[in-house]
Every structure is written in C-alpha cells, then in structure tokens.
Backbone as JSON, one array per atom type, in Angstrom:
{
  "sequence": "MKEGNDESFKMKLARVFDDNLHTRKWHNIVDWLIIVMILVSTTEIFLSTFDLDPELRKILKWVDIGTLIFFTIEVSLRIWVAPCINPAFKGWKGRLKYCFTFYGAIDVLSTFPFYLQWIFPLPVAAFKLLRTARADFR",
  "N": [[-5.59, 12.24, 6.82], [-8.09, 9.94, 4.89], [-11.23, 9.96, 5.29], [-14.75, 7.91, 5.93], [-15.34, 5.27, 3.96], [-12.81, 4.75, 2.98], [-10.12, 2.47, 2.71], [-7.27, 2.15, 4.59], [-3.35, 1.98, 2.42], [-2.44, -0.19, 4.06], [-4.36, -1.44, 4.93], [-5.75, -2.75, 2.71], [-3.63, -4.03, 1.64], [-3.1, -6.1, 3.6], [-5.49, -7.7, 3.01], [-4.66, -8.47, 0.41], [-2.69, -10.26, 1.4], [-4.4, -11.76, 3.45], [-6.48, -14.82, 3.75], [-8.67, -15.21, 4.79], [-9.97, -12.66, 3.94], [-11.01, -12.13, 1.73], [-9.89, -11.0, -1.06], [-10.64, -11.37, -4.15], [-9.61, -10.48, -6.84], [-6.82, -9.37, -6.75], [-5.44, -10.72, -4.56], [-6.08, -13.71, -5.93], [-3.76, -13.22, -7.91], [-1.53, -12.44, -6.75], [-1.73, -14.71, -5.5], [-0.93, -15.96, -7.85], [1.61, -15.6, -8.61], [3.39, -15.7, -6.36], [3.41, -18.67, -6.34], [4.32, -18.7, -8.7], [7.0, -17.55, -8.71], [7.87, -19.24, -6.78], [8.44, -21.42, -7.69], [10.31, -20.68, -9.87], [12.3, -20.08, -8.3], [12.83, -22.45, -6.93], [13.43, -24.86, -9.15], [15.3, -22.61, -10.02], [17.26, -23.35, -7.7], [17.65, -26.12, -8.17], [18.7, -26.69, -10.53], [21.21, -25.34, -10.27], [23.01, -27.3, -8.49], [24.23, -28.94, -10.72], [26.92, -29.14, -12.51], [27.82, -26.69, -14.48], [27.74, -24.32, -17.17], [29.91, -21.73, -17.32], [27.99, -18.92, -18.16], [25.84, -19.68, -17.97], [25.23, -20.32, -15.32], [26.05, -17.71, -13.99], [23.75, -16.44, -14.87], [22.06, -17.54, -13.23], [22.99, -17.09, -10.8], [21.79, -14.1, -10.67], [18.86, -14.77, -10.64], [18.44, -16.09, -8.99], [19.35, -14.51, -7.01], [17.42, -12.52, -7.31], [14.94, -14.26, -6.8], [15.21, -13.65, -4.33], [14.81, -11.36, -3.41], [12.07, -10.67, -4.07], [10.84, -11.87, -2.51], [12.0, -11.61, -0.02], [10.79, -8.78, 0.23], [7.75, -9.66, 0.18], [7.38, -11.33, 2.81], [8.52, -9.47, 4.35], [6.39, -7.64, 3.69], [4.2, -9.2, 4.73], [4.59, -9.71, 7.31], [4.44, -7.05, 8.32], [1.84, -6.07, 7.43], [0.48, -7.95, 9.64], [-0.97, -7.12, 11.57], [-3.14, -5.92, 11.02], [-4.32, -8.53, 9.95], [-4.7, -9.93, 12.25], [-5.89, -8.84, 15.76], [-3.77, -9.78, 17.26], [-1.03, -9.91, 16.9], [-0.08, -7.03, 17.14], [2.48, -4.76, 17.47], [5.81, -5.36, 18.05], [6.21, -7.27, 19.43], [3.81, -8.8, 18.57], [4.42, -8.96, 16.21], [6.56, -10.36, 16.25], [5.63, -12.69, 16.7], [3.88, -13.37, 15.32], [5.71, -14.63, 13.25], [6.59, -17.01, 14.26], [3.85, -18.31, 14.31], [2.89, -20.99, 11.69], [2.87, -20.95, 9.02], [4.22, -17.94, 8.82], [7.12, -19.06, 10.28], [8.11, -20.91, 7.89], [8.04, -19.06, 6.17], [9.61, -17.13, 7.21], [11.68, -18.82, 8.02], [12.23, -19.7, 4.94], [13.16, -17.6, 3.64], [14.84, -15.83, 5.28], [17.25, -16.68, 6.29], [19.35, -16.66, 4.28], [20.87, -13.93, 4.71], [21.81, -14.83, 6.72], [24.25, -15.88, 6.31], [26.16, -14.53, 6.13], [26.71, -13.71, 8.31], [26.83, -16.52, 9.78], [29.61, -18.45, 9.19], [28.67, -21.21, 7.41], [28.03, -23.57, 4.44], [26.25, -22.06, 1.47], [24.56, -23.66, 0.11], [23.63, -24.87, 2.54], [21.67, -22.97, 3.55], [19.92, -22.78, 1.13], [18.59, -25.21, 1.26], [16.51, -24.25, 2.79], [14.99, -22.77, 1.72], [13.69, -24.27, -0.15], [11.63, -25.8, 1.15], [9.33, -23.56, 1.71], [8.23, -24.03, -0.93], [6.9, -26.39, -0.95], [4.84, -26.02, 1.05], [2.85, -24.35, 0.66]],
  "CA": [[-6.01, 10.72, 6.87], [-9.1, 9.77, 4.48], [-12.6, 9.53, 6.71], [-15.66, 6.99, 5.27], [-15.42, 3.79, 3.44], [-11.77, 4.37, 2.11], [-9.23, 1.72, 3.35], [-5.53, 2.15, 4.42], [-2.85, 1.16, 1.81], [-2.04, -1.64, 4.82], [-5.61, -2.81, 5.42], [-5.72, -3.23, 1.1], [-2.29, -5.09, 1.17], [-3.62, -7.2, 4.42], [-6.43, -8.47, 2.26], [-4.15, -9.5, -0.37], [-2.49, -11.82, 1.57], [-5.2, -12.85, 3.92], [-7.52, -15.68, 2.94], [-9.91, -15.06, 5.57], [-10.52, -11.29, 3.86], [-11.29, -12.87, 0.61], [-10.31, -10.3, -2.75], [-10.4, -12.63, -5.16], [-8.85, -10.01, -8.02], [-5.41, -9.36, -6.61], [-5.43, -11.86, -3.97], [-5.44, -14.43, -7.16], [-2.91, -12.58, -8.77], [-0.54, -12.36, -5.74], [-0.98, -16.22, -5.04], [-0.22, -17.06, -9.04], [3.06, -14.56, -9.03], [4.3, -16.18, -5.8], [3.28, -19.79, -6.62], [5.57, -18.6, -9.93], [8.4, -17.26, -7.99], [8.35, -20.78, -5.53], [8.49, -22.64, -8.67], [11.63, -20.44, -10.4], [13.25, -20.49, -6.88], [12.74, -24.03, -6.62], [14.14, -24.42, -10.46], [16.77, -21.98, -9.98], [18.19, -24.26, -6.5], [17.91, -27.6, -8.37], [20.08, -26.22, -11.38], [22.91, -24.52, -9.2], [23.18, -28.25, -7.92], [24.46, -29.56, -11.8], [28.01, -28.75, -13.0], [26.96, -26.22, -15.46], [28.6, -23.41, -18.02], [29.27, -20.12, -16.83], [27.12, -17.92, -18.66], [24.16, -20.68, -17.47], [25.5, -20.01, -13.44], [26.07, -16.37, -13.78], [22.22, -15.88, -14.81], [21.38, -18.55, -12.53], [22.72, -16.12, -9.63], [20.55, -13.05, -11.22], [17.95, -15.64, -10.96], [18.82, -16.41, -7.52], [18.91, -12.47, -6.04], [15.86, -11.75, -7.77], [13.73, -14.52, -6.3], [15.16, -13.56, -2.84], [14.5, -10.17, -3.12], [11.05, -10.76, -3.81], [10.8, -13.26, -1.05], [12.34, -10.88, 1.64], [9.63, -8.09, -0.4], [7.14, -10.48, 0.79], [7.59, -11.6, 3.81], [8.4, -7.74, 5.31], [4.87, -7.32, 3.62], [3.29, -10.11, 5.59], [5.16, -9.26, 8.92], [4.37, -5.53, 8.48], [0.78, -6.0, 7.9], [-0.27, -9.04, 10.75], [-1.65, -6.92, 13.01], [-4.09, -5.63, 10.31], [-4.86, -9.47, 10.12], [-4.78, -10.32, 13.41], [-4.72, -7.88, 16.48], [-3.08, -10.83, 18.09], [0.1, -9.64, 15.94], [0.5, -5.76, 17.21], [3.31, -4.25, 17.87], [6.66, -5.72, 17.79], [6.07, -8.54, 19.88], [3.13, -9.43, 18.31], [4.74, -9.15, 14.66], [7.76, -11.75, 16.55], [5.21, -13.99, 17.93], [3.37, -14.27, 13.87], [6.91, -15.3, 12.55], [6.62, -18.59, 15.18], [3.4, -19.27, 13.67], [3.15, -22.17, 11.16], [3.33, -20.24, 7.72], [5.16, -17.52, 9.36], [8.09, -19.61, 10.58], [7.86, -21.53, 7.05], [8.31, -17.76, 5.24], [10.99, -16.35, 7.94], [13.26, -19.68, 7.58], [12.49, -20.06, 3.83], [13.64, -16.5, 3.35], [15.86, -14.68, 5.6], [18.61, -17.7, 6.91], [20.54, -15.87, 2.84], [21.14, -12.96, 5.29], [22.43, -15.3, 8.13], [25.52, -16.43, 6.06], [27.33, -13.25, 6.31], [27.1, -13.56, 9.65], [27.91, -17.5, 10.27], [30.09, -19.38, 8.17], [28.19, -22.45, 6.54], [27.72, -23.08, 2.95], [25.33, -21.26, 1.08], [23.69, -24.87, -0.31], [22.58, -25.71, 3.81], [20.69, -22.14, 3.45], [18.99, -22.8, 0.2], [17.74, -25.62, 1.82], [15.65, -24.03, 3.85], [14.0, -21.65, 0.41], [13.12, -24.9, -1.03], [10.65, -25.67, 2.34], [8.08, -22.64, 1.03], [7.28, -24.89, -2.19], [6.27, -27.74, 0.34], [4.22, -25.43, 2.23], [2.38, -22.79, -0.01]],
  "C": [[-7.63, 10.95, 6.09], [-10.2, 9.88, 5.26], [-13.66, 8.37, 5.1], [-14.72, 5.72, 5.31], [-13.96, 3.58, 2.94], [-10.72, 3.26, 3.31], [-7.85, 2.83, 3.47], [-4.95, 1.6, 3.65], [-2.72, -0.13, 3.1], [-2.89, -1.92, 5.05], [-5.64, -3.67, 3.4], [-4.7, -3.99, 1.08], [-3.15, -6.12, 2.39], [-4.35, -8.11, 3.58], [-5.65, -8.72, 1.18], [-3.47, -10.34, 0.42], [-3.42, -12.51, 2.93], [-6.24, -13.46, 2.99], [-8.6, -15.52, 3.83], [-10.81, -13.73, 4.9], [-10.91, -10.95, 2.13], [-11.68, -11.39, -0.64], [-10.23, -11.41, -3.44], [-9.28, -11.96, -6.39], [-7.35, -9.85, -7.76], [-5.06, -10.15, -5.62], [-4.89, -13.2, -5.04], [-4.01, -14.21, -7.77], [-2.43, -12.47, -8.23], [-0.13, -13.71, -5.52], [-0.14, -16.62, -6.2], [1.51, -16.33, -9.08], [3.72, -15.24, -8.23], [4.53, -17.42, -5.81], [4.54, -19.86, -8.46], [7.18, -18.92, -9.44], [8.95, -18.38, -6.91], [9.32, -21.53, -6.86], [10.26, -22.21, -9.37], [12.76, -20.1, -9.15], [14.17, -22.06, -7.17], [13.39, -24.81, -7.93], [15.4, -24.09, -10.56], [18.13, -23.0, -8.55], [19.09, -25.46, -6.95], [19.13, -27.2, -9.6], [21.49, -26.35, -10.73], [23.22, -26.23, -8.81], [24.39, -28.89, -8.97], [26.11, -28.6, -12.17], [27.45, -28.02, -14.79], [28.15, -24.63, -16.42], [28.38, -22.07, -16.64], [28.74, -19.29, -16.79], [25.82, -18.47, -17.78], [24.6, -19.91, -15.58], [25.46, -18.58, -13.32], [24.4, -15.96, -13.93], [21.04, -16.57, -13.49], [21.21, -17.69, -11.13], [21.86, -14.87, -9.58], [19.53, -13.56, -10.63], [17.54, -15.96, -9.1], [18.51, -14.92, -6.22], [18.07, -12.35, -6.49], [15.05, -12.35, -6.93], [14.05, -14.05, -4.58], [15.25, -12.35, -2.55], [12.95, -9.88, -2.99], [10.66, -11.11, -3.37], [10.95, -12.41, 0.08], [11.56, -9.54, 1.35], [8.12, -8.19, 0.79], [6.75, -10.52, 1.83], [7.9, -10.08, 4.36], [7.02, -7.75, 5.49], [3.95, -7.44, 4.77], [3.63, -10.29, 6.88], [4.87, -8.03, 8.99], [2.42, -5.24, 8.74], [-0.24, -7.04, 8.5], [-0.68, -8.97, 11.05], [-3.3, -6.27, 12.19], [-5.3, -7.35, 10.33], [-5.6, -10.14, 11.45], [-4.7, -9.49, 14.13], [-3.74, -8.53, 17.56], [-1.09, -9.98, 17.76], [0.14, -8.35, 16.12], [0.94, -5.49, 18.03], [4.15, -5.52, 17.92], [6.59, -6.93, 18.13], [5.23, -9.4, 19.03], [3.63, -9.89, 16.44], [6.09, -10.55, 15.34], [6.7, -12.85, 16.69], [4.25, -14.57, 16.22], [4.34, -14.76, 13.2], [6.61, -16.32, 12.96], [5.23, -19.01, 14.99], [3.68, -19.88, 12.43], [3.62, -21.42, 9.59], [4.23, -18.93, 7.79], [6.32, -17.59, 9.99], [8.41, -20.11, 9.27], [8.89, -20.25, 6.31], [9.17, -17.42, 5.47], [12.08, -17.71, 7.44], [13.1, -19.83, 5.96], [13.05, -18.58, 3.29], [14.98, -15.95, 3.78], [17.32, -15.18, 5.96], [19.97, -17.03, 4.78], [21.25, -15.35, 3.8], [22.01, -13.7, 6.44], [24.1, -15.7, 7.28], [26.47, -15.44, 5.98], [27.71, -13.62, 7.65], [28.08, -14.9, 9.94], [28.32, -18.26, 8.89], [29.21, -20.76, 7.43], [27.6, -22.28, 5.26], [26.55, -22.88, 2.23], [24.27, -22.47, 1.02], [23.17, -25.28, 0.98], [21.61, -23.89, 3.54], [19.49, -22.28, 2.3], [18.19, -23.54, 0.47], [16.66, -25.26, 1.8], [14.09, -23.32, 2.77], [13.24, -23.04, 0.26], [11.41, -25.79, -0.03], [9.66, -24.63, 1.49], [7.54, -23.54, 0.21], [6.62, -26.27, -1.49], [4.85, -27.05, 0.68], [3.03, -24.68, 1.63], [1.5, -23.74, -0.56]]
}
C-alpha cells in the first residue's frame, strides 16, 4: 500500500459517488452519465409498452440489458464504497443498513428486482416499473 497522501481506489471511487466529498470533475461526469442512462432506460421502458416491429424490440432488449448491467455495477459499487462515505456502513451489516437508506433503497429497488424475476414468477413489467422510480428520485 502506498504511503503519504495517496488515496486508495476505493476512496477515490467514494469521492465520485458522494456529494459531500465534492470532486467536481469526475463527480459531474458520473452524474451526467447516470442521468443519461436513466433517460435511456426510461425511454426503453416506455417504448417497450407499444406494439413494435420485432427488430426494434430486439434493439430495445439489448438497451435494457445494457442499462441493467450499467446500473447493477453502479449500485454494487455504491454499496461497496458506502463505508468510505459513512463509517456507520462498515461491514456487511453496515452495507445492508446503507441499502435501507432513502437513496440506497431507491437504487436497490430499481436495479436488483430484475434478478428476482428468475426466482419469483411475476411479469417483467412489474419489475420494470420499479426501475422507473430511479428517474423520479435522482
């Protein structure tokens, strides 16, 4: 491990995700990327409610998979760096506690329910509805 003022990768990542740490360059880029991905995801969910050409439906399916992967990584990284943002989130119990904070719950409920459809036999539309909640609160 490096000494001095060098920060770990985890702390640098925490700075990107935490508004209180104010890293303008990466913070702004990540915020804008998340906003764009929310808009793309919301548009995909909206368009998928219509009767569309099978080719367009195939493209929308890939957009859905891409945004799901993006948000799964983003939310997983937020959970991983949560202890760097607030020591109360240290350990697996702390990370679970983070998942029950307002924004943590929005992130988890808007991303991970997709994976629940393989366990619980509910329509995909029910899980996609939760993903649109992310757009309302971010």
